[in-house]
mmCIF file of C-alpha atoms and ligand atoms in Angstrom:
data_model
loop_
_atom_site.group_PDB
_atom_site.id
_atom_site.type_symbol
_atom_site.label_atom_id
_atom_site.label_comp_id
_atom_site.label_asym_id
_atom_site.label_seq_id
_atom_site.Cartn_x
_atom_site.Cartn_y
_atom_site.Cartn_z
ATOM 1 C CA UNK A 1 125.428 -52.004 -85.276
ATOM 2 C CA UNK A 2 126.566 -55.558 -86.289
ATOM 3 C CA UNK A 3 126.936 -56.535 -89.574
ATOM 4 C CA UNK A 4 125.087 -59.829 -88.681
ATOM 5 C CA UNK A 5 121.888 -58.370 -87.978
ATOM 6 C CA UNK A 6 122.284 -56.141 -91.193
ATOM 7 C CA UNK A 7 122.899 -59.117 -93.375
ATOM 8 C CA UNK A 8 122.039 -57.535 -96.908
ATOM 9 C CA UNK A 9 122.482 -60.769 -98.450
ATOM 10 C CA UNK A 10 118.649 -61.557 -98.178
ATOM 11 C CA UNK A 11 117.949 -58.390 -99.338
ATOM 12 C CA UNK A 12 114.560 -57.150 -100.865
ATOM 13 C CA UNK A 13 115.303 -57.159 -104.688
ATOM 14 C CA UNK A 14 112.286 -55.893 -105.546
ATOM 15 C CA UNK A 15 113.953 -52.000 -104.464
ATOM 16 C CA UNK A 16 116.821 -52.233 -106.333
ATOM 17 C CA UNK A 17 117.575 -50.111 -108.993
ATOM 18 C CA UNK A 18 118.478 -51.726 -112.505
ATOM 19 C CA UNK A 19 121.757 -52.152 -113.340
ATOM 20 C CA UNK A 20 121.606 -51.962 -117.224
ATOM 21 C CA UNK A 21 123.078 -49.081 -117.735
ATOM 22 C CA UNK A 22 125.819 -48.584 -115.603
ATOM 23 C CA UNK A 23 129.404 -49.940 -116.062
ATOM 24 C CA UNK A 24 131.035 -51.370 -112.829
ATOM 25 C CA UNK A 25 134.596 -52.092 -111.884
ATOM 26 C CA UNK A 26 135.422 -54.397 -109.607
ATOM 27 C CA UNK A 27 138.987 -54.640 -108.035
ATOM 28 C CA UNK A 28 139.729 -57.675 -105.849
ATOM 29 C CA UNK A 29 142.645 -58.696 -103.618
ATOM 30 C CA UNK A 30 144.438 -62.283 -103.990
ATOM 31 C CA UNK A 31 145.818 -62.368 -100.470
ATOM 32 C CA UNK A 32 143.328 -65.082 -98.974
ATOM 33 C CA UNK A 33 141.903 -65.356 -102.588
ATOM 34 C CA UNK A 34 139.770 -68.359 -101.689
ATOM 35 C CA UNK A 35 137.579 -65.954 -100.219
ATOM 36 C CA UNK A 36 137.862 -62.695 -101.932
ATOM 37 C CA UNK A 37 136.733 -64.850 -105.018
ATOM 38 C CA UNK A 38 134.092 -66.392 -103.832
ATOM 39 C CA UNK A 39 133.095 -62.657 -102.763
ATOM 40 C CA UNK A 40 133.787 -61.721 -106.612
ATOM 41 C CA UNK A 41 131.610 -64.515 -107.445
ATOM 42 C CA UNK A 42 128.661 -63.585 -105.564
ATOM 43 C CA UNK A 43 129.307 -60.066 -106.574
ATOM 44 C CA UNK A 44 129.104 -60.537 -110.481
ATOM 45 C CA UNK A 45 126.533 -62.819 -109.908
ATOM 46 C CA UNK A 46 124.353 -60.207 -108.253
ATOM 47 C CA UNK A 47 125.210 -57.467 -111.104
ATOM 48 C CA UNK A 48 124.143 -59.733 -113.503
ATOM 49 C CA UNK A 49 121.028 -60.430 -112.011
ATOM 50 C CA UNK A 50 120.275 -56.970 -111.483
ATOM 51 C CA UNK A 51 120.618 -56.436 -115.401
ATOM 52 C CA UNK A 52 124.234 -55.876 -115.613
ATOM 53 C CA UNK A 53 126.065 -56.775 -118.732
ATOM 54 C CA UNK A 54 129.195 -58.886 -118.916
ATOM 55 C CA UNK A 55 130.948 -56.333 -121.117
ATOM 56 C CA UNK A 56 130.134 -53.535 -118.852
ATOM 57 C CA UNK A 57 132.034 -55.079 -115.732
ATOM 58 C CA UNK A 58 135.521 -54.802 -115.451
ATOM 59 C CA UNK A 59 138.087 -56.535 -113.379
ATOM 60 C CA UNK A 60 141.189 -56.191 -111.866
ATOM 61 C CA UNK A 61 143.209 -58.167 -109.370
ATOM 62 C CA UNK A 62 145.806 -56.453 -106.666
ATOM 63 C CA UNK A 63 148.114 -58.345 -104.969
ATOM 64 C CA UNK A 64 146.695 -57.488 -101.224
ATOM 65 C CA UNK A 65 144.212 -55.552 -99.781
ATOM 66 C CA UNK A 66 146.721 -52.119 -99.170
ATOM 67 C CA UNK A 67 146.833 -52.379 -102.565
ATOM 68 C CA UNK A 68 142.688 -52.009 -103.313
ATOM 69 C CA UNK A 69 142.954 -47.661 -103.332
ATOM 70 C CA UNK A 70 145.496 -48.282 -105.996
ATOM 71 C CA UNK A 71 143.883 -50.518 -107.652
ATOM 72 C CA UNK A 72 140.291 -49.251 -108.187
ATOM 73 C CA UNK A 73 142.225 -45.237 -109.188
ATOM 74 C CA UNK A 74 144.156 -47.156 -111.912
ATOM 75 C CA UNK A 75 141.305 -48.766 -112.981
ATOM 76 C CA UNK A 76 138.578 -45.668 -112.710
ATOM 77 C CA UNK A 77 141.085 -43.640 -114.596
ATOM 78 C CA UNK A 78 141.291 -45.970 -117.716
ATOM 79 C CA UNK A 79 137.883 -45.865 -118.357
ATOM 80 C CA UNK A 80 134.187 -44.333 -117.795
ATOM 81 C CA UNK A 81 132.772 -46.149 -114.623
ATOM 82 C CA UNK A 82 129.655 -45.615 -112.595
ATOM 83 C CA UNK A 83 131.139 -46.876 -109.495
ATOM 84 C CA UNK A 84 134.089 -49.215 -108.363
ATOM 85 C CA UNK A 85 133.726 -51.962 -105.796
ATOM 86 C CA UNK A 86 136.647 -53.342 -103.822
ATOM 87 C CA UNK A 87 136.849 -56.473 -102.555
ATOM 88 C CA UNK A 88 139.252 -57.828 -99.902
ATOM 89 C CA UNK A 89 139.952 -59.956 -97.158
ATOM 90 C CA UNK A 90 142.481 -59.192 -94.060
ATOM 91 C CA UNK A 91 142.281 -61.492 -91.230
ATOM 92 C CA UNK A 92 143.524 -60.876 -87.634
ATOM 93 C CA UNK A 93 146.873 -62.147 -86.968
ATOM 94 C CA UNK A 94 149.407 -62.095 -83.986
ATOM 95 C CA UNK A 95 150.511 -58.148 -84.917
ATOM 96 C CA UNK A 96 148.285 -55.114 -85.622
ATOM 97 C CA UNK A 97 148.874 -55.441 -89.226
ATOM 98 C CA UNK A 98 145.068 -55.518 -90.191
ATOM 99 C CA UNK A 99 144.418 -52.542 -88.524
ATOM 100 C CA UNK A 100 147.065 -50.780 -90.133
ATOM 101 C CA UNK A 101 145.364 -52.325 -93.878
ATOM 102 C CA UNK A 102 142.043 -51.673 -92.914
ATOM 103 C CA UNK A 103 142.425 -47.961 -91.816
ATOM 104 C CA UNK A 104 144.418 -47.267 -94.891
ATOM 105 C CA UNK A 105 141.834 -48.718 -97.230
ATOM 106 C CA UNK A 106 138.434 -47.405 -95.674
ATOM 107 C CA UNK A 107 140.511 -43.975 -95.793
ATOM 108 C CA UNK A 108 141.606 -44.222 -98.962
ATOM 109 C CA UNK A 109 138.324 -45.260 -100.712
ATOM 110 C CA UNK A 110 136.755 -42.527 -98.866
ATOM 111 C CA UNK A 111 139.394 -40.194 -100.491
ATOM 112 C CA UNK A 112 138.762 -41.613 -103.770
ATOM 113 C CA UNK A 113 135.020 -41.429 -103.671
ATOM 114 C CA UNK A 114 134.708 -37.975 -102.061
ATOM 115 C CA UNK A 115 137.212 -36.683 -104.625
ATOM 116 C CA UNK A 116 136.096 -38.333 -107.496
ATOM 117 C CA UNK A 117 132.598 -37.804 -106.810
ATOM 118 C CA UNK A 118 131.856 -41.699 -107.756
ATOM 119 C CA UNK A 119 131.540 -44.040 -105.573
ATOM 120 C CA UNK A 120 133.791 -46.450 -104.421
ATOM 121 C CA UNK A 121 132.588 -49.573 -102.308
ATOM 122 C CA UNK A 122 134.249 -51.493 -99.408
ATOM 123 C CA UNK A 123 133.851 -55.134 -99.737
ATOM 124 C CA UNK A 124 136.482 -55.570 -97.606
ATOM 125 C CA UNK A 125 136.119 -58.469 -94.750
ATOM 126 C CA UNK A 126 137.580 -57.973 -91.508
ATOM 127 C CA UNK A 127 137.534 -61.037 -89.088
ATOM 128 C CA UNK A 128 138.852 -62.685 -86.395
ATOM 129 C CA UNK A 129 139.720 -65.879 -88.390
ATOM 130 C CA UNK A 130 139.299 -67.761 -91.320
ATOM 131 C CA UNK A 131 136.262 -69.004 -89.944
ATOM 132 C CA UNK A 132 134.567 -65.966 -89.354
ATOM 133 C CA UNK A 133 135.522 -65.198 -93.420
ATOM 134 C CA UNK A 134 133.950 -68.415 -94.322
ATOM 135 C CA UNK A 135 130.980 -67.851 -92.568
ATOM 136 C CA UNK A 136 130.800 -64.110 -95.010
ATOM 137 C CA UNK A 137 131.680 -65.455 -98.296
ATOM 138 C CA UNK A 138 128.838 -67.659 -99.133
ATOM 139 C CA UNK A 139 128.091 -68.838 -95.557
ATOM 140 C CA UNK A 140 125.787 -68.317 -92.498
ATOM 141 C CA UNK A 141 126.089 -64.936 -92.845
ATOM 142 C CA UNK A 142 125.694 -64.811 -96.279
ATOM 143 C CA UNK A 143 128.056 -63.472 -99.058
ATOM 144 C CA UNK A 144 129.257 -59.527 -98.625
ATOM 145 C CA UNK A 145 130.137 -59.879 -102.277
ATOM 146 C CA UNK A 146 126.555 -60.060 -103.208
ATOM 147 C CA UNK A 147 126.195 -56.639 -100.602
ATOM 148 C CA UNK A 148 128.736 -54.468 -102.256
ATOM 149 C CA UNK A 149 126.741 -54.966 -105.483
ATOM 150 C CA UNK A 150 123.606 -54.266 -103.968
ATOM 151 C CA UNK A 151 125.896 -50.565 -102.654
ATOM 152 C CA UNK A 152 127.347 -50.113 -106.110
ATOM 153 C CA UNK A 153 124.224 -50.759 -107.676
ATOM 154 C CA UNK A 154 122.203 -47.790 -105.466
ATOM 155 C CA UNK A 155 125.217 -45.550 -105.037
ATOM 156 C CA UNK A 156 125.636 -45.834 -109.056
ATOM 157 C CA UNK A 157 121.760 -44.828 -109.451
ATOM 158 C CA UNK A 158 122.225 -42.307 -106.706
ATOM 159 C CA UNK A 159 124.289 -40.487 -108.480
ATOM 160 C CA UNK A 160 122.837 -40.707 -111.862
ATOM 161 C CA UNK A 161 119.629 -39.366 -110.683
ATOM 162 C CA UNK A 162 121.517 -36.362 -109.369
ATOM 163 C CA UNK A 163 123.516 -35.659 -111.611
ATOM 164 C CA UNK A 164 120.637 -35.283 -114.289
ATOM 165 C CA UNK A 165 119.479 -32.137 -115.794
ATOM 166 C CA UNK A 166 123.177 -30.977 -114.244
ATOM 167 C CA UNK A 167 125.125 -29.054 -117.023
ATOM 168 C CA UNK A 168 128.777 -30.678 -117.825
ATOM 169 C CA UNK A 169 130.167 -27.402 -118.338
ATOM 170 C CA UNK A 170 132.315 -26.115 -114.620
ATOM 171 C CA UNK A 171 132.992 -28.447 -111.882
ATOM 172 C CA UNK A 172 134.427 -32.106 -113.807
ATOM 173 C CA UNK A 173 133.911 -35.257 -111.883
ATOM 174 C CA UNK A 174 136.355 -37.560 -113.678
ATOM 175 C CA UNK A 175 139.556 -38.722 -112.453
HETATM 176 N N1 LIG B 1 146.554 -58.507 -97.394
HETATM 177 C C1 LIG B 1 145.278 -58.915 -97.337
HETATM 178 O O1 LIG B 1 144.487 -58.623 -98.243
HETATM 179 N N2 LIG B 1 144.835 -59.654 -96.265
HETATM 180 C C2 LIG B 1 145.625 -59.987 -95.220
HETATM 181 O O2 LIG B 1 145.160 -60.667 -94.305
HETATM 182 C C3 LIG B 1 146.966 -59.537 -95.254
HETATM 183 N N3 LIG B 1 147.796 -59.803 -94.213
HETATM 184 C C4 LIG B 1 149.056 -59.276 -94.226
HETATM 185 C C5 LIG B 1 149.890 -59.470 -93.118
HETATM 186 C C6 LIG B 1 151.146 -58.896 -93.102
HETATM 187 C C7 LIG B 1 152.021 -59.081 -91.884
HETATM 188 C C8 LIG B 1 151.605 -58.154 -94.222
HETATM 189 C C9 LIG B 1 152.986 -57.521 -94.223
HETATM 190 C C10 LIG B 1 150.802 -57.989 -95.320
HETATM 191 C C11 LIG B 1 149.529 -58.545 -95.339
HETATM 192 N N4 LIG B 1 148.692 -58.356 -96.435
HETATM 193 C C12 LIG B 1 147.411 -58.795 -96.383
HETATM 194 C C13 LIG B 1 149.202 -57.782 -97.713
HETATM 195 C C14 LIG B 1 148.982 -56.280 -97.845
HETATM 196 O O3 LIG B 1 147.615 -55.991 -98.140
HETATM 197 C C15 LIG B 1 149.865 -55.745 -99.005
HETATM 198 O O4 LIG B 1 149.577 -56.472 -100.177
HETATM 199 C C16 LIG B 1 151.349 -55.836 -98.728
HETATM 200 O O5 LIG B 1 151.656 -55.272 -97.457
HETATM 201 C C17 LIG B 1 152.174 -55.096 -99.814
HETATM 202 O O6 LIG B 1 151.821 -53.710 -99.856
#
């Protein structure tokens, strides 16, 4: 289905979980940075809103978007997180590069959250052009940032619902 009839951005905040207790990391690429910041911008600014605390999001910056897997298992194994969102940008070019990028990451983020049993979050842009980014970082269709901390948000309450009642002792989800 496409992502511009799902636009999350106007999103009903009335169903979404609080935020308050859970501590987010956030990894984000600089290639392109002008828009995978102003996706990090709309994505704190939706964490906070949704109860977040400043000292219970944690950042990171990778050089590119192959680098995001990387990235968000560094930062997952330094401390205890309730879910990791990546945030990226890889536009089309003349070669197949971005396919080669995006494949890796959606695979590897799978891997991670599978594994881990946390989840990790694709914010990861994939257009045509910089005007199609543009138009998903604050623009007509909204700002994916603000989406992948609506996902982190759920995913994060997700699994703490599920997880209580659950004895620690036997199968360890940490990285
Ligand atoms: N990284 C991005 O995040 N977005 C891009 O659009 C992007 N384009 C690239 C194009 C080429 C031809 C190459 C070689 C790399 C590109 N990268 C891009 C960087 C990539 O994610 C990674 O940082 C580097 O390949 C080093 O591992």
């Amino acid at each position: 289905m496409a992502s511009a009839h799902q636009n999350l951005s106007t999103y009903d905040e009335s169903n979404i979980p609080s935020a308050e207790p859970f501590a987010i990391g956030i990894v984000v690429a600089d290639w392109n940075r002008e828009i995978t910041h102003a996706l990090y911008e709309g994505c704190v600014e939706t964490l906070l809103k949704h109860g977040a605390s400043e000292d219970q999001i944690h950042t990171v910056q990778v050089p590119g978007s192959f680098e995001l897997p990387a990235g968000a298992r560094l930062l997952a194994a330094s401390r205890k997180l309730d879910a990791v969102i990546c945030l990226g940008c890889v536009i089309k070019g003349e070669t197949r590069h971005n396919e080669y990028i995006n494949q890796a990451v959606a695979q590897g983020l799978t891997n991670l959250s599978i594994a881990s049993n946390m989840p990790f979050i694709f914010g990861v842009l994939t257009p045509d052009s910089m005007e199609q980014a543009v138009e998903r970082a604050g623009g007509a269709h909204g700002n994916k940032g603000v989406e992948a901390a609506v996902t982190a948000i759920r995913m994060a309450a997700l699994r703490s619902s599920l997880r209580k009642g659950k004895s620690s002792i036997g199968f360890s989800s940490k990285l």
